[in-house]
Short mmCIF file of C-alpha atoms and ligand atoms in Angstrom, two decimals:
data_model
loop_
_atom_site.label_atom_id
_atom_site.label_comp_id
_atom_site.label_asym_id
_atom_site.label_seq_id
_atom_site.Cartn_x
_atom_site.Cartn_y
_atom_site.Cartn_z
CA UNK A 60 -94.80 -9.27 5.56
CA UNK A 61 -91.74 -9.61 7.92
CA UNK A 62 -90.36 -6.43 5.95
CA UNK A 63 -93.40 -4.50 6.69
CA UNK A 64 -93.39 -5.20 10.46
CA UNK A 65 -89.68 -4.36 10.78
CA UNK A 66 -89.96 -0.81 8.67
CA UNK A 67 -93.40 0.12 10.95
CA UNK A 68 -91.60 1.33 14.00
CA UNK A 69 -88.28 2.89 12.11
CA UNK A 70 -91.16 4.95 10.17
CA UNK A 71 -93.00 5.85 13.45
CA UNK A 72 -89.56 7.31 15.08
CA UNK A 73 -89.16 9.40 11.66
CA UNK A 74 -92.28 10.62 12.03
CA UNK A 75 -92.25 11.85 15.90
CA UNK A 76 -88.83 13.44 14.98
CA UNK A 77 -90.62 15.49 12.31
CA UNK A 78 -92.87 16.64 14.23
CA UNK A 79 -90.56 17.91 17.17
CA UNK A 80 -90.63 21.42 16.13
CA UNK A 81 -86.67 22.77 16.21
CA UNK A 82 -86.55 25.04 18.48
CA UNK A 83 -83.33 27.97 19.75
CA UNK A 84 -83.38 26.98 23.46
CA UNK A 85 -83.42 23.38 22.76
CA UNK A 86 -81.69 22.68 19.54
CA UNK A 87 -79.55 25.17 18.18
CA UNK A 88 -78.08 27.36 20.96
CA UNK A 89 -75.89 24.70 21.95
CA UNK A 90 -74.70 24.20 18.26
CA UNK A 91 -74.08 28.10 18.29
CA UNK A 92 -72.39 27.71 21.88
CA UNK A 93 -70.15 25.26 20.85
CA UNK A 94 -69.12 26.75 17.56
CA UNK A 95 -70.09 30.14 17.15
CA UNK A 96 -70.11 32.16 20.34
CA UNK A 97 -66.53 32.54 20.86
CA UNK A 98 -65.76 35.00 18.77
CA UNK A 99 -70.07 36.01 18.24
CA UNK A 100 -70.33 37.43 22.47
CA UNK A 101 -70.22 40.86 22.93
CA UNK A 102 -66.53 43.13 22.54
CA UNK A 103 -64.90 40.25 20.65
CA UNK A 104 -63.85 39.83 17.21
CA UNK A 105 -67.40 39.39 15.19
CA UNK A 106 -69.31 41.74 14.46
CA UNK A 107 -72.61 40.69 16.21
CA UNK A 108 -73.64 38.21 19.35
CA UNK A 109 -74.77 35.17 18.99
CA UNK A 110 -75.91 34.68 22.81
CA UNK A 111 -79.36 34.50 22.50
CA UNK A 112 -82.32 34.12 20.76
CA UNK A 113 -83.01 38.03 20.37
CA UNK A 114 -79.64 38.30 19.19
CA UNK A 115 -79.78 35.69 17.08
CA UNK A 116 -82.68 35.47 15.45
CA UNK A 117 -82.36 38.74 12.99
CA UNK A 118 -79.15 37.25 11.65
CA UNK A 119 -80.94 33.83 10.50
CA UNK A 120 -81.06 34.16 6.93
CA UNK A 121 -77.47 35.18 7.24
CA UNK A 122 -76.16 32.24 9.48
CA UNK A 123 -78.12 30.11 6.86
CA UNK A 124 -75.98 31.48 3.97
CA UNK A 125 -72.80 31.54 6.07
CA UNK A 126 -72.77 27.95 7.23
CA UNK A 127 -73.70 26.40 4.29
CA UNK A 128 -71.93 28.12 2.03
CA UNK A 129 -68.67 26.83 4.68
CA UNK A 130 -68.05 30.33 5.41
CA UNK A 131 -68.67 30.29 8.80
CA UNK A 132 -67.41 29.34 11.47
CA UNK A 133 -63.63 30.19 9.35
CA UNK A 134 -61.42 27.14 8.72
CA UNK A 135 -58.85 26.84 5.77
CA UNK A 136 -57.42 23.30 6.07
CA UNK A 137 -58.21 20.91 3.35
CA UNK A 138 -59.81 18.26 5.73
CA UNK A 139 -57.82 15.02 3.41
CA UNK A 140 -54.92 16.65 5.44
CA UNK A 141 -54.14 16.00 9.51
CA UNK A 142 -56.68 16.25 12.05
CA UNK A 143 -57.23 19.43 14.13
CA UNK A 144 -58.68 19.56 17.68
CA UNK A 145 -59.66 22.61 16.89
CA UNK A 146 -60.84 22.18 13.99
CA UNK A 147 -64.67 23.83 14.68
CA UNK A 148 -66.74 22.55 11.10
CA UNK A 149 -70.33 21.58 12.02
CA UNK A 150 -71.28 18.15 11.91
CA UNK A 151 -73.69 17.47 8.64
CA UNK A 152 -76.71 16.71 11.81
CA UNK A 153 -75.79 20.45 13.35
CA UNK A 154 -76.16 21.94 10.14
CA UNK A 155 -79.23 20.33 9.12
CA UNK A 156 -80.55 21.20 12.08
CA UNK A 157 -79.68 25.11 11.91
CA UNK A 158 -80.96 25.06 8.44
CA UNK A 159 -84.50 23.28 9.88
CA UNK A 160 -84.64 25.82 12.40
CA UNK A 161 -84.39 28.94 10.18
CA UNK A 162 -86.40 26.87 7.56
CA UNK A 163 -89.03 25.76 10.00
CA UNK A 164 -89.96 29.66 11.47
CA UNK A 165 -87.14 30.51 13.79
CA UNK A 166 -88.99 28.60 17.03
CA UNK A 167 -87.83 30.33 20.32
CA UNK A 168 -89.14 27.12 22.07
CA UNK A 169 -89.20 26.92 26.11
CA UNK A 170 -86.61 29.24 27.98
CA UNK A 171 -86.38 26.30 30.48
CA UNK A 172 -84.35 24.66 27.75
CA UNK A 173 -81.98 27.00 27.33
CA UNK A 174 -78.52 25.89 28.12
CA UNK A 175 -76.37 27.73 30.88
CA UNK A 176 -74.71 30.89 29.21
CA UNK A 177 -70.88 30.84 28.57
CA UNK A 178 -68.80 32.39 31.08
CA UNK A 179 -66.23 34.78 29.21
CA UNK A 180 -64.14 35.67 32.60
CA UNK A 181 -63.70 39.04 32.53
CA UNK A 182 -62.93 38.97 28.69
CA UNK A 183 -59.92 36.48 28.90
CA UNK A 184 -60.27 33.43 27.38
CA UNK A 185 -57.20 31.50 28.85
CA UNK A 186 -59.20 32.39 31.87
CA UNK A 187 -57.77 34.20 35.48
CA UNK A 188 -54.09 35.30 34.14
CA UNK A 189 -51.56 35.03 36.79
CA UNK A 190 -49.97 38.22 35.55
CA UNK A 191 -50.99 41.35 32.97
CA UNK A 192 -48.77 42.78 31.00
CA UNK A 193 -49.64 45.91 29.83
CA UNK A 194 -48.17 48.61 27.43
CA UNK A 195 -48.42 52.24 28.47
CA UNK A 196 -51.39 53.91 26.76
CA UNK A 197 -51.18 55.22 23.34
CA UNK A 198 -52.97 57.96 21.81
CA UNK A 199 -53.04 57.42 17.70
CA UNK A 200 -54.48 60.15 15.74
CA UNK A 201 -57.30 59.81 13.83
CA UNK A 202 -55.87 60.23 10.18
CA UNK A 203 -52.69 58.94 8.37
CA UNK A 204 -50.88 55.79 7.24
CA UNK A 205 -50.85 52.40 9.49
CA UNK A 206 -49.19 52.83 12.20
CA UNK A 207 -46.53 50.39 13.83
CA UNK A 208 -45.41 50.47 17.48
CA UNK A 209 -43.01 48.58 18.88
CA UNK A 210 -42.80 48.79 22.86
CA UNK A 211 -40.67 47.28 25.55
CA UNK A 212 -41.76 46.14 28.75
CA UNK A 213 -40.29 44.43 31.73
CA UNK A 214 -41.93 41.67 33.34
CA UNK A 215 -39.87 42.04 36.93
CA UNK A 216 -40.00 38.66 36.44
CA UNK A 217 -37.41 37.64 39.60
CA UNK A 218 -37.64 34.22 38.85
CA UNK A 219 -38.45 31.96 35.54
CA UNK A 220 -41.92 31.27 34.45
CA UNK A 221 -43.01 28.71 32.80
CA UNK A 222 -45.88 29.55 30.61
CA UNK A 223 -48.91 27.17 29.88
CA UNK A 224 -51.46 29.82 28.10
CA UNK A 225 -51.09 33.25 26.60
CA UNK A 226 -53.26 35.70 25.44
CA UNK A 227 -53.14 39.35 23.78
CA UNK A 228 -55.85 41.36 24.41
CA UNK A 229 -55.92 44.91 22.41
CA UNK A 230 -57.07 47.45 24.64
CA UNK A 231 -59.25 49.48 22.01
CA UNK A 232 -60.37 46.68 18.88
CA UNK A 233 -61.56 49.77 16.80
CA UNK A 234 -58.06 50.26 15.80
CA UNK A 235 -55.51 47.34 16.92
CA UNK A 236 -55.27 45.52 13.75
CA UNK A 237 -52.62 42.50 15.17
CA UNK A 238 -50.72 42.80 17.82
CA UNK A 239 -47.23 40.25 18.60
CA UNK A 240 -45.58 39.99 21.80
CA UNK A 241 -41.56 38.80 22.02
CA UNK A 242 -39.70 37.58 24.83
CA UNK A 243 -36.69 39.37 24.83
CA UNK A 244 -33.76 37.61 27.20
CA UNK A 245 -31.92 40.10 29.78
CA UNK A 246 -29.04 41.26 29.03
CA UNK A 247 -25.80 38.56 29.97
CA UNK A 248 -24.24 39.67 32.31
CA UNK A 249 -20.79 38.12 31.29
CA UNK A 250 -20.82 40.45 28.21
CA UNK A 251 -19.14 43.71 28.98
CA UNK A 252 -21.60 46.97 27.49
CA UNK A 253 -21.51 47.94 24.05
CA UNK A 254 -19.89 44.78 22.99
CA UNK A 255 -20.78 42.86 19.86
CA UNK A 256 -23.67 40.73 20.84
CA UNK A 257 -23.00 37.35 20.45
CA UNK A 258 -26.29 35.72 21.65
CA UNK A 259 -27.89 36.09 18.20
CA UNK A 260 -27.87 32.81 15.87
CA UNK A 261 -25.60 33.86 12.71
CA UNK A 262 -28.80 33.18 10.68
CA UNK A 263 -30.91 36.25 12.61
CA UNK A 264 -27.76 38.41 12.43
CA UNK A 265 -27.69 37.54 8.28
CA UNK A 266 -30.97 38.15 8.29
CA UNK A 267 -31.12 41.74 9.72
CA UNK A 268 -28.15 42.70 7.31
CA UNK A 269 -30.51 42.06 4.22
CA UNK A 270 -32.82 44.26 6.29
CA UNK A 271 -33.69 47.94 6.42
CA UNK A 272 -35.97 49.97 8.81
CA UNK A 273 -37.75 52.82 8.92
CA UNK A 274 -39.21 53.71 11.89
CA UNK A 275 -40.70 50.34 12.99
CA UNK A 276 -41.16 48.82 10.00
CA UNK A 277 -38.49 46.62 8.06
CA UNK A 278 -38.20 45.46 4.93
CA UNK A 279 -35.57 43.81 2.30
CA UNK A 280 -33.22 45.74 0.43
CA UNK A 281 -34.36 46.36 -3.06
CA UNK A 282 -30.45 44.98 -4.09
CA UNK A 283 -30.85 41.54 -2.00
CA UNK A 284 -30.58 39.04 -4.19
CA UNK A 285 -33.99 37.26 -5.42
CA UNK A 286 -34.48 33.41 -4.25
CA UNK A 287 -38.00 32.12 -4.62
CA UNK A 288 -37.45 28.59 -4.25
CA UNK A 289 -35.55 28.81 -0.19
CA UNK A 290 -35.72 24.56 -0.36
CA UNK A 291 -33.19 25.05 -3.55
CA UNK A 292 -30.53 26.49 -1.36
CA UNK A 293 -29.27 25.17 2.27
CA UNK A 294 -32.09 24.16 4.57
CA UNK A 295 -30.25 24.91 7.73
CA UNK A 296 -27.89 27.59 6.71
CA UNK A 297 -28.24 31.66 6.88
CA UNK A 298 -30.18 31.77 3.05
CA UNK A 299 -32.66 32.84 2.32
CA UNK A 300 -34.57 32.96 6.18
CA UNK A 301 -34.12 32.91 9.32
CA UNK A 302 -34.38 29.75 11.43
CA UNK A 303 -35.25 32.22 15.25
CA UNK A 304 -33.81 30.09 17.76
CA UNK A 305 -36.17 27.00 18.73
CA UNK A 306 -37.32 27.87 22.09
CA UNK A 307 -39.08 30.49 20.24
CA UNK A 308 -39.16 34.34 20.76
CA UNK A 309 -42.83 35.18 19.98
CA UNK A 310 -44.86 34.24 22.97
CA UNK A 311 -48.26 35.43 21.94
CA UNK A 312 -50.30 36.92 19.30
CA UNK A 313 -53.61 38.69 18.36
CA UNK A 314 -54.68 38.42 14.48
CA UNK A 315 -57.67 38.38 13.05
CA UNK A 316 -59.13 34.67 13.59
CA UNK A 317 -56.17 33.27 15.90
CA UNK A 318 -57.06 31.98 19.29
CA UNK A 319 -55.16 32.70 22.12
CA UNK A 320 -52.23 30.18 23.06
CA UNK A 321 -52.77 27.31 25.45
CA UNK A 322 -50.25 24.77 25.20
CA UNK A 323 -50.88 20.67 25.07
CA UNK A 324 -50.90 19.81 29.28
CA UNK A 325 -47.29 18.98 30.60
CA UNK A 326 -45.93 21.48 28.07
CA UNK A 327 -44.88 24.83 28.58
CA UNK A 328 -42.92 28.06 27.31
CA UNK A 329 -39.74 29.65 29.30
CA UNK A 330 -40.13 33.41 30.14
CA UNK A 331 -36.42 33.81 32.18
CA UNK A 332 -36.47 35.96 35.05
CA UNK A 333 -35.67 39.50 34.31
CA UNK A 334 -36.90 39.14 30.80
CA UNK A 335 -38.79 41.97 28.46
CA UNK A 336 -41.38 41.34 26.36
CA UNK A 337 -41.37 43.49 23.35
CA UNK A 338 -45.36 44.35 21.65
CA UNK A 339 -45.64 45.05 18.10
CA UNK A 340 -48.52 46.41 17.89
CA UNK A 341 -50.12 47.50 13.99
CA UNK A 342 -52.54 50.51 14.29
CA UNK A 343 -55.05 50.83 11.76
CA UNK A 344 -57.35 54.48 11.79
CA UNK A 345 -60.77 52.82 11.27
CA UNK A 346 -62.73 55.68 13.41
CA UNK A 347 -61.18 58.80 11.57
CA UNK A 348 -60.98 60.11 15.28
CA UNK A 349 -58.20 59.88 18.15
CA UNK A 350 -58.64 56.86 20.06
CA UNK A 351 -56.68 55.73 22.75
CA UNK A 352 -55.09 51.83 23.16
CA UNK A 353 -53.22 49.98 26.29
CA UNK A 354 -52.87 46.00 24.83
CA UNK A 355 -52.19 43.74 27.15
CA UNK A 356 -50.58 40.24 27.38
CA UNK A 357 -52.39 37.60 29.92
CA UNK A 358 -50.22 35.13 31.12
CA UNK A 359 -50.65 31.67 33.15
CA UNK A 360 -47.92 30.01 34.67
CA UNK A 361 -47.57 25.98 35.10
CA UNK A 362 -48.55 24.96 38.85
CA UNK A 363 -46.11 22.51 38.51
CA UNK A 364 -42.39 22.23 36.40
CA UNK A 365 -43.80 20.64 32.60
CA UNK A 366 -42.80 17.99 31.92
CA UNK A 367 -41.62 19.14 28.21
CA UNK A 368 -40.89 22.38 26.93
CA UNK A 369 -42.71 23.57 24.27
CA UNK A 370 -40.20 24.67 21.37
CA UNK A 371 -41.55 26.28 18.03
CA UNK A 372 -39.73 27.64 14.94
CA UNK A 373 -40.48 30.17 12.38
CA UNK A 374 -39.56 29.00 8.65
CA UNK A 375 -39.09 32.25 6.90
CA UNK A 376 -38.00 33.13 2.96
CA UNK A 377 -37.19 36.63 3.21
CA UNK A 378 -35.38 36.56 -0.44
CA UNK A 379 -38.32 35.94 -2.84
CA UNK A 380 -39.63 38.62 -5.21
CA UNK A 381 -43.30 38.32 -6.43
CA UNK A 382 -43.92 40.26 -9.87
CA UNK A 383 -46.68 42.44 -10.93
CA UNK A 384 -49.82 41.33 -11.74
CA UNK A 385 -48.70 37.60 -11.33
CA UNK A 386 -51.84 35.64 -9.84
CA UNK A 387 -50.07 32.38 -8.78
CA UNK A 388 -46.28 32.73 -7.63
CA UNK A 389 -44.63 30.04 -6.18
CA UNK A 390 -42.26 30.16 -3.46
CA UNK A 391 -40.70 28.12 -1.26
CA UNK A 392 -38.42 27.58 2.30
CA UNK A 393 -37.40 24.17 4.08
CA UNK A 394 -35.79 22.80 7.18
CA UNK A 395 -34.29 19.63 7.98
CA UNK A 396 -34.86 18.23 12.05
CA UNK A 397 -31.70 17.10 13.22
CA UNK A 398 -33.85 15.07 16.18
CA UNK A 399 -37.19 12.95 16.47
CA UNK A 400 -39.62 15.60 16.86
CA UNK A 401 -43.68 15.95 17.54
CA UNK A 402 -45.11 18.81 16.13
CA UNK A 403 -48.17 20.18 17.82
CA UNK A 404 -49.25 22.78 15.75
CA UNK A 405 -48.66 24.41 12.15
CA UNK A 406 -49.58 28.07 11.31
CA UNK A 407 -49.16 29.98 8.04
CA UNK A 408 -48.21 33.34 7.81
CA UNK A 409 -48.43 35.19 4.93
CA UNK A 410 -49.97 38.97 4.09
CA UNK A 411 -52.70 40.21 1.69
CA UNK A 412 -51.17 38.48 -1.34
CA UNK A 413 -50.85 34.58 0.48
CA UNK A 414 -52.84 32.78 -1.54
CA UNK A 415 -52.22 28.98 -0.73
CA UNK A 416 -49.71 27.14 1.89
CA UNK A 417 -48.67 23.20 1.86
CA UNK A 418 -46.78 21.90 4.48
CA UNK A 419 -44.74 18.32 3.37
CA UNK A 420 -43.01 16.18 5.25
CA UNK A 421 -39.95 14.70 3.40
CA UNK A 422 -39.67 11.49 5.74
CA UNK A 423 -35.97 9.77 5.92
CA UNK A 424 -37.87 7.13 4.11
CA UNK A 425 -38.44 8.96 1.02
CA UNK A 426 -41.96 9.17 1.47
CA UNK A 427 -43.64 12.37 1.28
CA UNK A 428 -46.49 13.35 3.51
CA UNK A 429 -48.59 16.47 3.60
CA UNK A 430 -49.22 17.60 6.89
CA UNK A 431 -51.41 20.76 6.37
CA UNK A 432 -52.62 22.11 2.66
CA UNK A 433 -54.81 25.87 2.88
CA UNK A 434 -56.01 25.56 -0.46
CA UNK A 435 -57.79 29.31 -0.07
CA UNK A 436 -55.26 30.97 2.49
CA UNK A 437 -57.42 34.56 3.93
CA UNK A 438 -55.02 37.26 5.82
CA UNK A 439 -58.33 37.98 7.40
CA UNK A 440 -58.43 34.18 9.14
CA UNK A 441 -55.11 33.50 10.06
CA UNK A 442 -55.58 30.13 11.79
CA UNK A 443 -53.12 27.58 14.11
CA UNK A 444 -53.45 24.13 13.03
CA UNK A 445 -53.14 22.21 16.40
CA UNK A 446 -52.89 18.25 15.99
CA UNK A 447 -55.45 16.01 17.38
CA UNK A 448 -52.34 13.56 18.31
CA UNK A 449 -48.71 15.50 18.13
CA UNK A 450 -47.28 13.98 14.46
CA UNK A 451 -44.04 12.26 14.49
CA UNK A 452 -41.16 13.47 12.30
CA UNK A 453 -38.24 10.93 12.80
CA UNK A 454 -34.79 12.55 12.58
CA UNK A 455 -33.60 13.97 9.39
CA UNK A 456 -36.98 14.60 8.04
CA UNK A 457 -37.27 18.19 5.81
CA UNK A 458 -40.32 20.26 6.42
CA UNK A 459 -41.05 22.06 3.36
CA UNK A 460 -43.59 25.09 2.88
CA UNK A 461 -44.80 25.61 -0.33
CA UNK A 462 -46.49 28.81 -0.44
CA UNK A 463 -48.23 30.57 -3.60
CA UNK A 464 -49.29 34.24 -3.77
CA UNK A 465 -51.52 35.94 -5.89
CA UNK A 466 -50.24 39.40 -6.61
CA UNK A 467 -52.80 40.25 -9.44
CA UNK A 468 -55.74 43.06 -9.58
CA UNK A 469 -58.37 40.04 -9.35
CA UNK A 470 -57.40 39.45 -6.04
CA UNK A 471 -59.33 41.77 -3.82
CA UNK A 472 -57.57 42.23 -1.09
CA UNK A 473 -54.39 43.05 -3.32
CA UNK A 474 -53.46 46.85 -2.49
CA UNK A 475 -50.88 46.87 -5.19
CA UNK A 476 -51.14 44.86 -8.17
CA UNK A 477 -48.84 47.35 -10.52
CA UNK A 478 -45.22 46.40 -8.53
CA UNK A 479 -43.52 43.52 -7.54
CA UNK A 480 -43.73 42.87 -4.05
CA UNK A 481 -40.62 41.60 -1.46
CA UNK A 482 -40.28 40.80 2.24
CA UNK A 483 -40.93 43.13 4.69
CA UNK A 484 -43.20 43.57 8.33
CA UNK A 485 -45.90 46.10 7.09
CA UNK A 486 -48.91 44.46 5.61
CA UNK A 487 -48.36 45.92 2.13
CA UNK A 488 -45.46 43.84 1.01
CA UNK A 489 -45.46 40.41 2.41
CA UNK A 490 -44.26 37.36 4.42
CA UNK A 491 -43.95 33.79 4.07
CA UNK A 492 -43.89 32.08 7.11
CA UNK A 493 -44.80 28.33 8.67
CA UNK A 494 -45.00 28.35 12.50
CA UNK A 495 -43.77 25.25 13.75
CA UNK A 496 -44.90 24.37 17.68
CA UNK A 497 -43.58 20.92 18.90
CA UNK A 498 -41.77 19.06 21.31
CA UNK A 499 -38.65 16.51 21.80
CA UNK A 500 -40.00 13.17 21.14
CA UNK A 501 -37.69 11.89 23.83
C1 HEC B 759 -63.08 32.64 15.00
C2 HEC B 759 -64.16 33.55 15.25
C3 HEC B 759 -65.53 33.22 14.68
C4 HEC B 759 -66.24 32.05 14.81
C5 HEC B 759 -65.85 30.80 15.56
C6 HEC B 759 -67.48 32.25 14.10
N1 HEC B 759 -67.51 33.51 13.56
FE1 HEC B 759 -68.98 34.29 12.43
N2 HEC B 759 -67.87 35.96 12.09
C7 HEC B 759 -66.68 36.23 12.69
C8 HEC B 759 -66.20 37.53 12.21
C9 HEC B 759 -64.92 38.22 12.64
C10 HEC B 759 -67.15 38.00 11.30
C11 HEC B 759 -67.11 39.31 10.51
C12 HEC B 759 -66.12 39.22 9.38
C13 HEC B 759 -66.60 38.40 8.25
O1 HEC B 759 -67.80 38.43 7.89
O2 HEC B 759 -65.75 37.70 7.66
C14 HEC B 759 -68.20 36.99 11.26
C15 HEC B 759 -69.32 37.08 10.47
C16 HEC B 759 -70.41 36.23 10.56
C17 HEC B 759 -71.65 36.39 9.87
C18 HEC B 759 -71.95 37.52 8.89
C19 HEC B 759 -71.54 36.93 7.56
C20 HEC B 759 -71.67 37.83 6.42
O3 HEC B 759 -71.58 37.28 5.33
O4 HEC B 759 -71.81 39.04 6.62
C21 HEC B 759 -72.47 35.37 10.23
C22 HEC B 759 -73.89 35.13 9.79
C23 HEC B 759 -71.72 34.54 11.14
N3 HEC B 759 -70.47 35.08 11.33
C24 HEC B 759 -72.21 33.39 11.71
C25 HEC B 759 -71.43 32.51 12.43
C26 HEC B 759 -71.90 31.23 12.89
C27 HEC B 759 -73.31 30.70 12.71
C28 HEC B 759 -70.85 30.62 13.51
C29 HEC B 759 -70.81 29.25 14.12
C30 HEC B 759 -71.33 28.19 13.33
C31 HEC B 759 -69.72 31.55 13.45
N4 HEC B 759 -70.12 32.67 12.79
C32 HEC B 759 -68.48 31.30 14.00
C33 HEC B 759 -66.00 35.44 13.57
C34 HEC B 759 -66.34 34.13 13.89
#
């Protein structure tokens, strides 16, 4: 009996909930607000808006499929590994409710319910930059191979800037495929013209020996010598990356799926005064017709001096060789901290052939610790990683990236499965990269 009376009013609440009809204005425009809308608002990345409920509606089967299937909204981490504030997976309530929703007749429900709209301020996402950065317009034909233009443009920066968000906004998304932005130092003045520069670590110099260009594009020189596994030979030394220096040159960039920079509060990164920020911008002729592009860079600058600066380093192999047709090719690069670190964020770089990246921690201890695993790495989503709580690395701790590429013809987004592929900047041959953000621990 006592079971009977204590089940009644559980059962009653189960039953009132049932027959709340789901409704867009009340239940799921604030799940698509908070996870969808982003990137689904008008002029940004997806294809379609997700604002409201005549934009959303027609798409319902589709978000059905999408979300449950974990397509949507795109995240590669293997969730046993770290935890990610932005990590932007639907709660197993959210999606049931989407699916009751689309399942239950696609309910407008009252407009009075609707929550407020985003505000997008005028397209920046960072919000108000304190300056703009622009490159001067380019006009790119409408037929042809990728194109890749690099650009340099002051800042008449007259003082240093410290940096607490960045964001690079292509000027014409039809065609700007990614887009990077450098901070290039002025010139020393205690250097006399012409002479050797001296500025560059030995590794980058090493580096752009192995290196040819064309144009804008490098690559490796067929002859380089072939080292897949980079944690075989000396973490720290010139082979087989480079190790940029750790203040970090790259400031900002636009790929497909990456938000815009904002770094954890008290941090920020060092523009100098006088400074140049070189774009790199890839072109790709999706119209067939001449369009024009000016990208730009949005910048905010600390209100007050950070407390920390924000350092980051690129872990590069630039020596590996992946054969033909091979659908699972391992290769490798480390780096040994020679201070206590936190690392905020981890990003993985790779091209069309990436397949997989693991990022281990090789504590002092001997323990080893996976800090990030992207069991099904996408070019298309190329996602930061940025901690919930900045991860310690104690002193003497190697960070190793283990990356695997599938260069075979049942990878579809392979555009050359018939020749081995080496390191280079166009999106054809590849890259194997692990972005490390973090800051001193002390
Ligand atoms: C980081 C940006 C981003 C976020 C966040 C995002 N989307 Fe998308 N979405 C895209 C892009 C870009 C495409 C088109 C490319 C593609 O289909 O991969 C897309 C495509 C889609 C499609 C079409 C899928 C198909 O198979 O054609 C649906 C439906 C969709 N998104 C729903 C959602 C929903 C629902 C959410 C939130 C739960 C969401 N998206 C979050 C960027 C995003």
């Amino acid at each position: 009996m006592i079971k009977l009376f204590t089940t009644t009013p559980l059962l009653a609440i189960c039953l009132a909930a049932a027959n709340t009809p789901v409704t867009f204005t009340h239940d799921v425009a604030p799940i698509l607000y908070k996870h969808c809308v982003a990137c689904h608002h008008p002029n940004d990345i997806a294809p379609m808006s997700l604002l409201t409920y005549k934009d959303a509606r027609p798409w319902a089967a589709s978000i059905r499929q999408a979300v449950l299937s974990g397509k949507m909204p795109p995240w590669k981490a293997d969730p046993h590994f770290g935890k990610w504030s932005n990590d932007p997976r639907l709660s197993d309530t959210e999606i049931a409710t989407l699916k009751a929703w689309i399942d239950g007749g696609k309910l407008q429900g009252d407009p009075k319910d609707m929550p407020p709209l985003p505000d997008f301020p005028d397209g920046w996402k960072i919000g108000k930059p304190d300056a703009i950065i622009t490159i001067p317009e380019q006009t790119i034909e409408g037929t042809g191979p990728d194109e890749y233009v690099y650009l340099n443009v002051p800042t008449n920066f007259k003082e240093d800037r410290w940096i607490i968000a960045s964001e690079l906004r292509p000027g014409n998304r039809r065609i700007v495929h990614h887009a990077h932005v450098f901070v290039v130092d002025p010139p020393d003045p205690n250097k006399t013209a012409g002479a050797k520069t001296t500025n560059l670590d030995p590794q980058r110099e090493y580096a752009n020996w192995l290196k040819i260009k064309q144009g804008t594009i490098e690559w490796v020189r067929p002859e380089a010598p072939v080292i897949d596994n980079g944690c075989s030979v000396d973490d720290n030394g010139t082979f087989p990356g480079s190790h940029t220096s750790d203040l970090g040159s790259l400031i900002s960039s636009y790929l497909p799926g990456r938000e815009a920079d904002v770094y954890p509060e008290g941090t920020a990164r060092k523009i100098p005064a006088g400074a140049t920020l070189n774009f790199q911008i890839h072109y790709s002729r999706t119209t067939g017709k001449k369009e024009v592009d000016a990208t730009s860079v949005g910048l905010i600058f600390a209100k007050e001096p950070p407390r920390q600066i924000s350092r980051r380093i690129d872990l590069s192999n630039h020596m590996f060789m992946i054969p033909a047709g091979d659908s699972e090719h391992s290769v490798t690069e480390c780096h040994t901290f020679n201070k206590d670190i936190l690392v905020t964020s981890l990003t993985p770089h790779m091209h069309l052939r990436g397949k997989s990246m693991r990022i281990v921690a090789d504590l002092p201890s001997g323990e080893k610790k996976t800090l990030l695993y992207v069991p099904a790495y996408s070019f298309n989503w190329q996602i930061t990683y940025r901690a919930e709580e900045p991860i310690f690395l104690p002193k003497g701790t190697r960070v190793e990236i283990l990356a695997t590429f599938d260069n075979s013809a049942n990878n579809p987004l392979n555009p050359d499965a018939t020749r081995p592929v080496r390191w280079g900047s166009a999106s054809e041959t590849e890259m194997m990269d692990g972005w490390i953000e973090y800051l001193d621990a002390h």
